[in-house]
Amino acid sequence: MAEKPASLHEYWYPTHAGEQNPALDSLKKSVKRQKPLTRFIQAIPMALLLFAMYAWVTFVLTFFTGEELFSSENTIGFVLALSTAVVILGGVIYKYAVTHHVYLVDFTVAELPEEYEVPNSNIQGPLTPAFKPESVEFVEKLAKRTGLGEHTYFPKVFHQKELIRPTMELSREEAMLVATNTCDKLFEQTKISPKDVDCVITNCSLFCPTPSMSAMIMNHYKMRDTCKNFSLGGMGCSAGLISIDLAKDFLASHSNSNVLVFSTENITHSLYYGNERSRLLPYTLFRLGGAAILLSNKSSMKRKALYELTNLVRVNRSSDDESYNVVFQSEDECGEKGIALGRQLVTCVSKALAKNLSILFPQVLTYKELLKYGIDYIKRMTNAEYRKNAKPYIPDVSETFQGYCIHAGGRGVIDGIQKNFGLSDEDCLASRASLYRFGNTSSASIWYELMFIERCKYLMRGDNVLQLAFGSGLKVNSAVWQKLN
């Protein structure tokens, strides 16, 4: 009998920090960090800069004075050289000092009581009468191949005895269930009062109520009147990092501030009652979930923060018709509203991902890999035969990233990224474990994956984690977080 693919295995997801499991041994052994030679090479540019600065100052001053720089007859030259060096070094220090820091103080994910769990055999529940028998059979058959486990969450509407059409009240109830589950834990863990929050940013693609979701949170926690709020809608599964980017911009212009980010998707409000197969796919993948993240630029927070944001890249291919339409909300022939997933989804994601990483890699790769990557790029631009016959060079990112959070959009997406970028099973474990335990939680999935990494406790100070998120539009966003404490 053929062995199951890795994406269909059962996966362990830790329930708390420090939980032990046999999978941890191989996970910890798989982590690679920069070798001494790599660190030495990385330090060469700064050393060359300092040497070039010294050589230039020496040349200029001796050229005009005719005396050696350190001779007793050239006191003026020495003072000028020293002053110039101080000014240049001061400029470098100032550049680093005024860098706008974004600290990830802490974060939480929604983990709900057992009463919200639904097995794959009953994922349509009370909605079954709304579908044709062949649609029910299609969903049940597909559900066995998604890589999801038997304990994922569905909202209240799935736990009724009879079919209930979603209402604004039920949708709000779901949103606040997840928001309070995550935010309560976040405020408790960080010892931050809701009144200390300077900005609230929420993202939810399909549920955009009035008042907004961010206003709902502010009302529930009775936040200050001067607290700013933003609610992002229709931004797809990549919206989690769009919220982080918005928070980064807010912190850049507001010193000593705290930002609360809440990422979720509303299952109740996005239910589909038709029989078009492309719109039935979300039933087999999307599940109830969410995450709350506290960001800050306060220097006092650095001591307790988990990570610092070092890089964030966003790519949006909405100008391409195929990418724009591959995830699309509309009515079917019977007037039932739903999300249609196109067959070219993986292809469109691959194109946008390649564009995103072509921007990110030059910022983060080691010089050794950057040189190889650059040579391959130049060959492709100048040699048609090489471009036609040679496979693109895939950089070795094992020394660059020690953790990976690949959006758990489905097992096919995770498998494709693993294959295309030469990642190991251990590199993709956080994504597959999150997909198995919680399903596709949309924009929150990358935070379930980061929680997996945090609870496994295998990162060290200075390690880097890559988050990759992609969603409708089509958008691909990436972020790099450096471990602090």
Coordinates of C-alpha atoms in Angstrom, one line a residue:
M1 CA 0.0 0.0 0.0
A2 CA 1.4 3.4 -1.0
E3 CA 2.5 5.6 1.9
K4 CA 0.5 8.7 2.6
P5 CA 2.0 12.0 1.5
A6 CA 3.5 14.1 4.3
S7 CA 0.6 16.5 4.2
L8 CA -1.9 13.8 5.0
H9 CA -0.2 12.5 8.2
E10 CA -1.6 13.2 11.7
Y11 CA 0.4 16.0 13.3
W12 CA 1.1 17.0 16.9
Y13 CA 0.4 20.6 18.0
P14 CA 1.6 21.6 21.5
T15 CA -1.1 22.7 23.8
H16 CA 1.3 24.7 26.0
A17 CA 4.9 25.9 26.0
G18 CA 7.5 23.2 26.8
E19 CA 5.2 20.3 25.9
Q20 CA 7.3 17.3 25.0
N21 CA 7.0 15.1 21.9
P22 CA 9.3 12.8 19.9
A23 CA 9.0 15.2 16.9
L24 CA 10.9 17.8 18.8
D25 CA 14.3 16.0 18.5
S26 CA 14.4 16.1 14.7
L27 CA 12.9 19.6 14.7
K28 CA 15.7 21.0 16.9
K29 CA 18.4 19.1 15.0
S30 CA 17.2 20.5 11.7
V31 CA 17.7 24.2 12.7
K32 CA 20.8 25.7 11.1
R33 CA 22.5 28.9 12.1
Q34 CA 25.3 30.9 10.4
K35 CA 28.6 29.2 10.5
P36 CA 31.7 31.2 11.9
L37 CA 33.0 31.7 8.3
T38 CA 29.6 33.1 7.2
R39 CA 29.5 35.5 10.2
F40 CA 33.1 36.6 9.3
I41 CA 32.1 37.2 5.7
Q42 CA 29.0 39.1 6.8
A43 CA 31.3 41.4 8.9
I44 CA 33.7 42.2 6.0
P45 CA 31.6 45.1 4.4
M46 CA 31.6 47.1 7.7
A47 CA 35.3 46.5 8.2
L48 CA 36.0 47.6 4.6
L49 CA 33.9 50.7 5.1
L50 CA 35.9 51.7 8.2
F51 CA 39.2 51.0 6.5
A52 CA 38.1 53.0 3.4
M53 CA 37.0 55.9 5.6
Y54 CA 40.4 55.9 7.3
A55 CA 42.4 55.6 4.1
W56 CA 40.4 58.4 2.4
V57 CA 40.8 60.8 5.3
T58 CA 44.6 60.0 5.5
F59 CA 45.0 60.5 1.8
V60 CA 43.2 63.9 1.7
L61 CA 45.0 65.3 4.7
T62 CA 48.5 64.2 3.8
F63 CA 47.9 65.4 0.2
F64 CA 47.2 69.0 1.4
T65 CA 49.6 69.2 4.4
G66 CA 52.5 67.1 3.0
E67 CA 53.0 65.5 6.5
E68 CA 52.2 62.1 7.8
L69 CA 48.9 62.0 9.6
F70 CA 50.2 60.9 13.0
S71 CA 53.4 63.0 13.0
S72 CA 53.9 65.6 15.7
E73 CA 54.1 68.3 13.0
N74 CA 50.6 67.5 11.7
T75 CA 48.5 68.2 14.8
I76 CA 45.9 70.1 12.8
G77 CA 45.7 67.2 10.3
F78 CA 45.2 64.7 13.1
V79 CA 42.5 66.8 14.7
L80 CA 40.7 67.2 11.4
A81 CA 40.9 63.5 10.6
L82 CA 39.6 62.6 14.1
S83 CA 36.8 65.1 13.8
T84 CA 35.8 63.8 10.3
A85 CA 35.8 60.2 11.6
V86 CA 33.6 61.2 14.6
V87 CA 31.2 63.0 12.3
I88 CA 30.9 60.0 10.0
L89 CA 30.6 57.5 12.8
G90 CA 28.1 59.8 14.4
G91 CA 26.0 59.7 11.3
V92 CA 26.1 55.9 11.2
I93 CA 25.1 55.7 14.9
Y94 CA 22.3 58.3 14.3
K95 CA 21.0 56.2 11.4
Y96 CA 20.7 53.2 13.6
A97 CA 19.4 55.2 16.5
V98 CA 16.5 56.7 14.6
T99 CA 15.4 53.4 13.1
H100 CA 11.7 52.9 13.8
H101 CA 11.6 49.8 15.9
V102 CA 8.5 47.5 15.9
Y103 CA 8.5 45.1 18.8
L104 CA 6.2 42.1 18.9
V105 CA 5.5 42.2 22.7
D106 CA 3.3 39.1 22.7
F107 CA 0.5 37.4 20.8
T108 CA -2.3 34.9 21.3
V109 CA -4.4 32.6 19.2
A110 CA -8.0 31.4 19.6
E111 CA -8.3 28.0 21.2
L112 CA -12.0 27.4 21.9
P113 CA -13.9 24.8 24.0
E114 CA -14.6 21.3 22.7
E115 CA -18.2 22.3 22.0
Y116 CA -17.0 24.2 18.9
E117 CA -15.2 21.2 17.4
V118 CA -16.7 19.5 14.3
P119 CA -15.3 16.3 12.7
N120 CA -14.7 16.1 9.0
S121 CA -17.5 13.7 8.6
N122 CA -20.0 16.4 9.7
I123 CA -18.6 19.6 8.3
Q124 CA -21.9 20.6 6.7
G125 CA -23.9 19.7 9.7
P126 CA -27.4 21.4 9.7
L127 CA -26.6 22.9 6.4
T128 CA -26.8 19.5 4.6
P129 CA -30.5 19.9 3.5
A130 CA -29.5 23.0 1.5
F131 CA -27.3 21.0 -0.8
K132 CA -27.9 18.3 -3.4
P133 CA -26.7 14.8 -2.6
E134 CA -23.9 15.0 -5.1
S135 CA -22.7 18.2 -3.5
V136 CA -22.6 16.6 0.0
E137 CA -20.8 13.6 -1.5
F138 CA -18.2 15.9 -3.2
V139 CA -17.5 17.8 0.0
E140 CA -17.2 14.7 2.2
K141 CA -14.9 13.1 -0.3
L142 CA -12.7 16.2 -0.6
A143 CA -12.6 16.7 3.2
K144 CA -10.6 13.5 3.5
R145 CA -7.8 14.9 1.4
T146 CA -7.4 18.3 2.9
G147 CA -4.9 17.5 5.6
L148 CA -7.3 18.8 8.3
G149 CA -7.8 16.9 11.6
E150 CA -11.0 16.0 13.5
H151 CA -10.9 18.8 16.1
T152 CA -11.1 22.0 14.0
Y153 CA -13.6 24.8 15.0
F154 CA -16.9 25.9 13.5
P155 CA -19.1 28.7 14.7
K156 CA -22.5 28.4 16.5
V157 CA -24.5 28.1 13.3
F158 CA -23.0 24.7 12.6
H159 CA -24.0 23.3 16.0
Q160 CA -27.8 23.8 15.6
K161 CA -30.3 21.1 15.0
E162 CA -31.9 22.9 12.1
L163 CA -30.7 25.1 9.2
I164 CA -30.3 28.7 10.3
R165 CA -29.6 31.5 7.8
P166 CA -26.8 33.7 9.1
T167 CA -27.7 37.1 10.6
M168 CA -25.7 40.1 11.6
E169 CA -26.3 39.1 15.3
L170 CA -24.8 35.6 14.7
S171 CA -21.9 37.1 12.8
R172 CA -21.2 39.7 15.5
E173 CA -21.4 36.9 18.1
E174 CA -18.8 34.9 16.3
A175 CA -16.5 37.9 15.9
M176 CA -16.6 38.8 19.6
L177 CA -16.2 35.2 20.6
V178 CA -12.8 35.0 18.9
A179 CA -11.9 38.6 19.8
T180 CA -12.5 38.1 23.6
N181 CA -10.9 34.7 23.6
T182 CA -7.6 36.1 22.2
C183 CA -7.6 39.7 23.6
D184 CA -8.4 38.6 27.1
K185 CA -5.4 36.3 27.1
L186 CA -3.2 38.9 25.5
F187 CA -4.0 41.6 28.1
E188 CA -3.5 39.1 30.9
Q189 CA -0.1 37.8 29.6
T190 CA 1.3 41.3 28.9
K191 CA -0.2 43.0 31.9
I192 CA -1.2 45.8 29.6
S193 CA -4.5 47.6 30.2
P194 CA -6.8 48.1 27.3
K195 CA -6.6 51.8 28.1
D196 CA -2.9 51.7 27.3
V197 CA -3.6 50.8 23.7
D198 CA -3.1 53.7 21.3
C199 CA -4.4 52.1 18.1
V200 CA -6.6 49.1 17.2
I201 CA -6.3 47.4 13.8
T202 CA -8.5 44.6 12.7
N203 CA -8.7 42.6 9.5
C204 CA -11.6 40.4 8.4
S205 CA -12.3 40.0 4.7
L206 CA -16.0 39.1 4.5
F207 CA -17.6 40.6 7.6
C208 CA -17.5 44.4 7.6
P209 CA -20.2 45.6 10.0
T210 CA -21.2 49.1 11.1
P211 CA -19.9 50.1 13.6
S212 CA -16.6 48.5 12.5
M213 CA -15.0 45.4 14.0
S214 CA -12.2 47.6 15.6
A215 CA -14.9 49.8 17.1
M216 CA -16.6 46.6 18.5
I217 CA -13.4 45.8 20.3
M218 CA -12.9 49.3 21.6
N219 CA -16.4 49.3 22.9
H220 CA -16.1 46.0 24.7
Y221 CA -12.8 47.0 26.4
K222 CA -13.9 50.6 27.0
M223 CA -10.7 52.0 25.4
R224 CA -9.7 55.7 25.4
D225 CA -11.5 58.2 23.2
T226 CA -8.2 59.2 21.6
C227 CA -7.4 55.6 20.6
K228 CA -7.1 55.4 16.8
N229 CA -8.8 52.5 14.9
F230 CA -8.6 50.9 11.5
S231 CA -10.7 48.0 10.1
L232 CA -9.5 46.2 6.9
G233 CA -12.0 44.3 4.8
G234 CA -11.8 42.3 1.6
M235 CA -8.0 41.8 1.8
G236 CA -8.0 38.0 1.9
C237 CA -5.8 35.6 3.8
S238 CA -2.8 37.8 3.4
A239 CA -4.4 40.6 5.5
G240 CA -2.6 39.7 8.7
L241 CA 0.7 41.1 7.4
I242 CA -1.1 44.0 5.8
S243 CA -2.3 44.9 9.3
I244 CA 1.3 44.6 10.6
D245 CA 2.5 46.9 7.8
L246 CA -0.2 49.4 8.8
A247 CA 0.8 49.2 12.4
K248 CA 4.4 49.7 11.4
D249 CA 3.5 52.9 9.6
F250 CA 1.5 54.1 12.6
L251 CA 4.3 53.4 15.0
A252 CA 6.8 55.2 12.7
S253 CA 4.8 58.4 13.2
H254 CA 3.6 57.9 16.8
S255 CA 6.4 57.5 19.4
N256 CA 5.9 55.6 22.6
S257 CA 2.8 53.8 21.4
N258 CA 1.1 50.4 21.6
V259 CA -0.9 48.8 18.8
L260 CA -3.4 46.0 19.1
V261 CA -3.8 43.9 15.9
F262 CA -6.7 41.4 15.6
S263 CA -6.8 39.0 12.6
T264 CA -9.7 36.7 11.9
E265 CA -12.2 35.5 9.3
N266 CA -16.0 35.3 9.8
I267 CA -17.3 31.8 8.9
T268 CA -20.9 32.6 9.7
H269 CA -21.1 35.6 7.4
S270 CA -19.5 33.8 4.5
L271 CA -21.6 30.6 4.3
Y272 CA -22.6 29.4 0.9
Y273 CA -25.9 27.6 0.3
G274 CA -25.5 26.7 -3.4
N275 CA -24.2 23.7 -5.3
E276 CA -21.4 25.1 -7.5
R277 CA -18.3 23.0 -6.7
S278 CA -15.7 25.8 -6.9
R279 CA -17.7 27.6 -4.2
L280 CA -18.0 24.5 -2.0
L281 CA -14.2 24.1 -1.6
P282 CA -14.1 26.6 1.4
Y283 CA -16.2 24.2 3.5
T284 CA -13.4 21.7 3.3
L285 CA -10.6 24.2 4.3
F286 CA -11.7 27.3 6.2
R287 CA -12.3 27.1 9.9
L288 CA -13.1 29.4 12.9
G289 CA -10.0 31.1 14.4
G290 CA -8.2 34.3 15.1
A291 CA -5.1 35.9 16.6
A292 CA -4.4 39.0 18.7
I293 CA -1.0 40.7 18.5
L294 CA 0.5 43.5 20.6
L295 CA 3.1 45.7 18.9
S296 CA 5.0 48.5 20.4
N297 CA 7.8 51.0 19.7
K298 CA 8.5 51.7 23.4
S299 CA 12.2 51.1 24.3
S300 CA 11.0 49.7 27.6
M301 CA 9.2 47.0 25.8
K302 CA 12.3 45.6 24.1
R303 CA 13.2 43.7 27.4
K304 CA 10.0 41.7 27.4
A305 CA 9.2 41.6 23.6
L306 CA 9.4 38.2 21.8
Y307 CA 10.5 39.5 18.4
E308 CA 11.4 42.6 16.4
L309 CA 10.2 43.2 12.9
T310 CA 13.2 43.5 10.5
N311 CA 11.7 43.2 7.0
L312 CA 8.3 43.4 5.4
V313 CA 7.5 43.1 1.7
R314 CA 4.1 43.3 0.0
V315 CA 3.3 42.3 -3.6
N316 CA -0.1 42.9 -5.2
R317 CA -0.9 41.4 -8.7
S318 CA -4.4 42.9 -9.0
S319 CA -3.4 44.3 -12.4
D320 CA -3.2 40.7 -13.8
D321 CA -6.8 39.6 -14.6
E322 CA -6.1 35.9 -13.9
S323 CA -4.7 36.7 -10.5
Y324 CA -7.4 39.2 -9.7
N325 CA -10.2 36.7 -10.5
V326 CA -8.7 33.5 -9.0
V327 CA -10.4 34.1 -5.6
F328 CA -13.6 35.9 -6.2
Q329 CA -16.8 36.5 -4.3
S330 CA -20.0 36.7 -6.3
E331 CA -23.4 35.1 -6.8
D332 CA -23.9 31.8 -8.6
E333 CA -26.6 31.1 -11.2
C334 CA -29.2 30.7 -8.4
G335 CA -28.3 33.9 -6.7
E336 CA -26.4 32.3 -3.8
K337 CA -23.4 34.3 -2.7
G338 CA -20.1 32.5 -2.2
I339 CA -16.3 32.5 -2.7
A340 CA -15.1 30.8 -5.9
L341 CA -11.6 29.4 -5.9
G342 CA -10.0 29.1 -9.4
R343 CA -8.0 26.2 -10.7
Q344 CA -5.0 28.5 -11.4
L345 CA -4.7 29.5 -7.7
V346 CA -1.4 27.7 -7.0
T347 CA 0.0 29.0 -10.3
C348 CA -1.0 32.6 -9.5
V349 CA 0.4 32.3 -6.0
S350 CA 3.7 31.0 -7.3
K351 CA 4.1 34.0 -9.7
A352 CA 3.4 36.5 -6.9
L353 CA 5.6 34.6 -4.5
A354 CA 8.5 34.7 -6.9
K355 CA 8.1 38.5 -7.2
N356 CA 7.9 39.0 -3.5
L357 CA 11.0 36.9 -2.7
S358 CA 13.0 38.6 -5.5
I359 CA 12.5 41.8 -3.4
L360 CA 13.0 40.1 0.0
F361 CA 16.0 37.9 -0.7
P362 CA 18.5 40.8 -1.4
Q363 CA 17.6 42.3 2.0
V364 CA 18.1 39.1 4.1
L365 CA 20.3 36.5 2.3
T366 CA 23.9 35.9 3.4
Y367 CA 26.5 37.5 1.0
K368 CA 27.5 34.0 -0.2
E369 CA 24.0 33.1 -1.3
L370 CA 23.3 36.6 -2.6
L371 CA 26.3 36.4 -4.9
K372 CA 25.1 33.0 -6.3
Y373 CA 21.6 34.4 -6.7
G374 CA 22.9 37.6 -8.4
I375 CA 25.1 35.6 -10.8
D376 CA 22.1 33.4 -11.8
Y377 CA 20.0 36.5 -12.3
I378 CA 22.5 38.2 -14.6
K379 CA 22.9 35.0 -16.6
R380 CA 19.2 34.8 -17.1
M381 CA 19.0 38.5 -18.2
T382 CA 21.9 38.2 -20.7
N383 CA 21.8 34.6 -22.0
A384 CA 18.7 33.3 -23.7
E385 CA 19.9 29.7 -23.9
Y386 CA 20.7 29.6 -20.2
R387 CA 17.3 31.2 -19.4
K388 CA 15.6 28.5 -21.5
N389 CA 17.5 25.4 -20.3
A390 CA 18.7 26.0 -16.8
K391 CA 16.5 25.8 -13.7
P392 CA 16.3 29.0 -11.6
Y393 CA 18.8 29.0 -8.8
I394 CA 17.1 28.3 -5.5
P395 CA 19.0 30.1 -2.7
D396 CA 19.9 28.1 0.4
V397 CA 18.0 29.9 3.1
S398 CA 18.8 27.4 5.9
E399 CA 21.3 29.8 7.5
T400 CA 19.0 32.8 7.0
F401 CA 15.8 31.6 8.6
Q402 CA 15.5 29.3 11.6
G403 CA 11.7 29.2 11.5
Y404 CA 9.0 29.2 8.8
C405 CA 5.4 30.2 9.0
I406 CA 3.8 29.4 5.6
H407 CA 0.2 30.3 5.3
A408 CA -1.9 27.1 5.9
G409 CA -4.0 27.7 2.8
G410 CA -4.1 24.0 2.0
R411 CA -1.8 21.0 1.8
G412 CA -1.2 21.6 -1.9
V413 CA 0.1 25.1 -1.3
I414 CA 2.4 23.9 1.5
D415 CA 3.7 21.0 -0.6
G416 CA 4.3 23.3 -3.6
I417 CA 6.4 25.8 -1.6
Q418 CA 8.4 23.1 0.1
K419 CA 9.3 21.5 -3.3
N420 CA 10.0 24.8 -5.0
F421 CA 12.3 26.1 -2.3
G422 CA 13.9 22.9 -1.2
L423 CA 12.6 23.1 2.4
S424 CA 12.6 20.1 4.7
D425 CA 9.7 18.4 6.4
E426 CA 10.8 20.0 9.6
D427 CA 10.7 23.4 8.0
C428 CA 7.1 22.9 7.1
L429 CA 6.1 21.2 10.3
A430 CA 4.6 24.3 11.9
S431 CA 2.4 24.9 8.8
R432 CA 1.2 21.3 8.5
A433 CA 0.6 21.0 12.3
S434 CA -1.5 24.2 12.3
L435 CA -3.5 23.1 9.2
Y436 CA -4.2 19.7 10.8
R437 CA -5.2 21.1 14.2
F438 CA -7.0 24.3 13.3
G439 CA -7.6 24.2 9.5
N440 CA -7.2 27.2 7.3
T441 CA -7.8 30.1 9.7
S442 CA -7.2 32.6 6.9
S443 CA -5.1 35.6 8.0
A444 CA -4.6 34.1 11.4
S445 CA -2.9 31.0 10.2
I446 CA 0.7 32.4 10.3
W447 CA 0.1 33.2 14.0
Y448 CA -1.0 29.7 14.8
E449 CA 2.3 28.6 13.2
L450 CA 4.4 31.1 15.1
M451 CA 2.6 29.9 18.3
F452 CA 3.7 26.3 17.4
I453 CA 7.3 27.5 17.1
E454 CA 7.1 29.4 20.4
R455 CA 5.7 26.5 22.3
C456 CA 8.4 24.1 20.9
K457 CA 11.1 26.5 22.3
Y458 CA 13.9 25.8 19.8
L459 CA 14.7 29.3 18.7
M460 CA 17.6 31.3 20.2
R461 CA 18.2 35.0 20.5
G462 CA 19.1 36.4 17.0
D463 CA 17.3 33.7 15.1
N464 CA 15.0 34.8 12.2
V465 CA 11.4 33.6 11.4
L466 CA 9.9 34.0 8.0
Q467 CA 6.2 34.5 7.7
L468 CA 4.6 34.1 4.2
A469 CA 1.0 35.0 3.6
F470 CA -1.0 35.0 0.4
G471 CA -4.6 35.8 -0.5
S472 CA -7.2 37.3 -2.8
G473 CA -6.1 40.1 -5.1
L474 CA -3.8 38.3 -5.6
K475 CA -1.4 39.4 -2.8
V476 CA 1.7 37.8 -1.4
N477 CA 3.2 39.3 1.8
S478 CA 6.3 38.3 3.7
A479 CA 7.7 39.4 7.0
V480 CA 10.9 38.6 8.9
W481 CA 10.9 38.6 12.7
Q482 CA 14.1 38.4 14.7
K483 CA 14.0 36.6 18.1
L484 CA 14.8 38.9 21.0
N485 CA 14.0 37.1 24.3

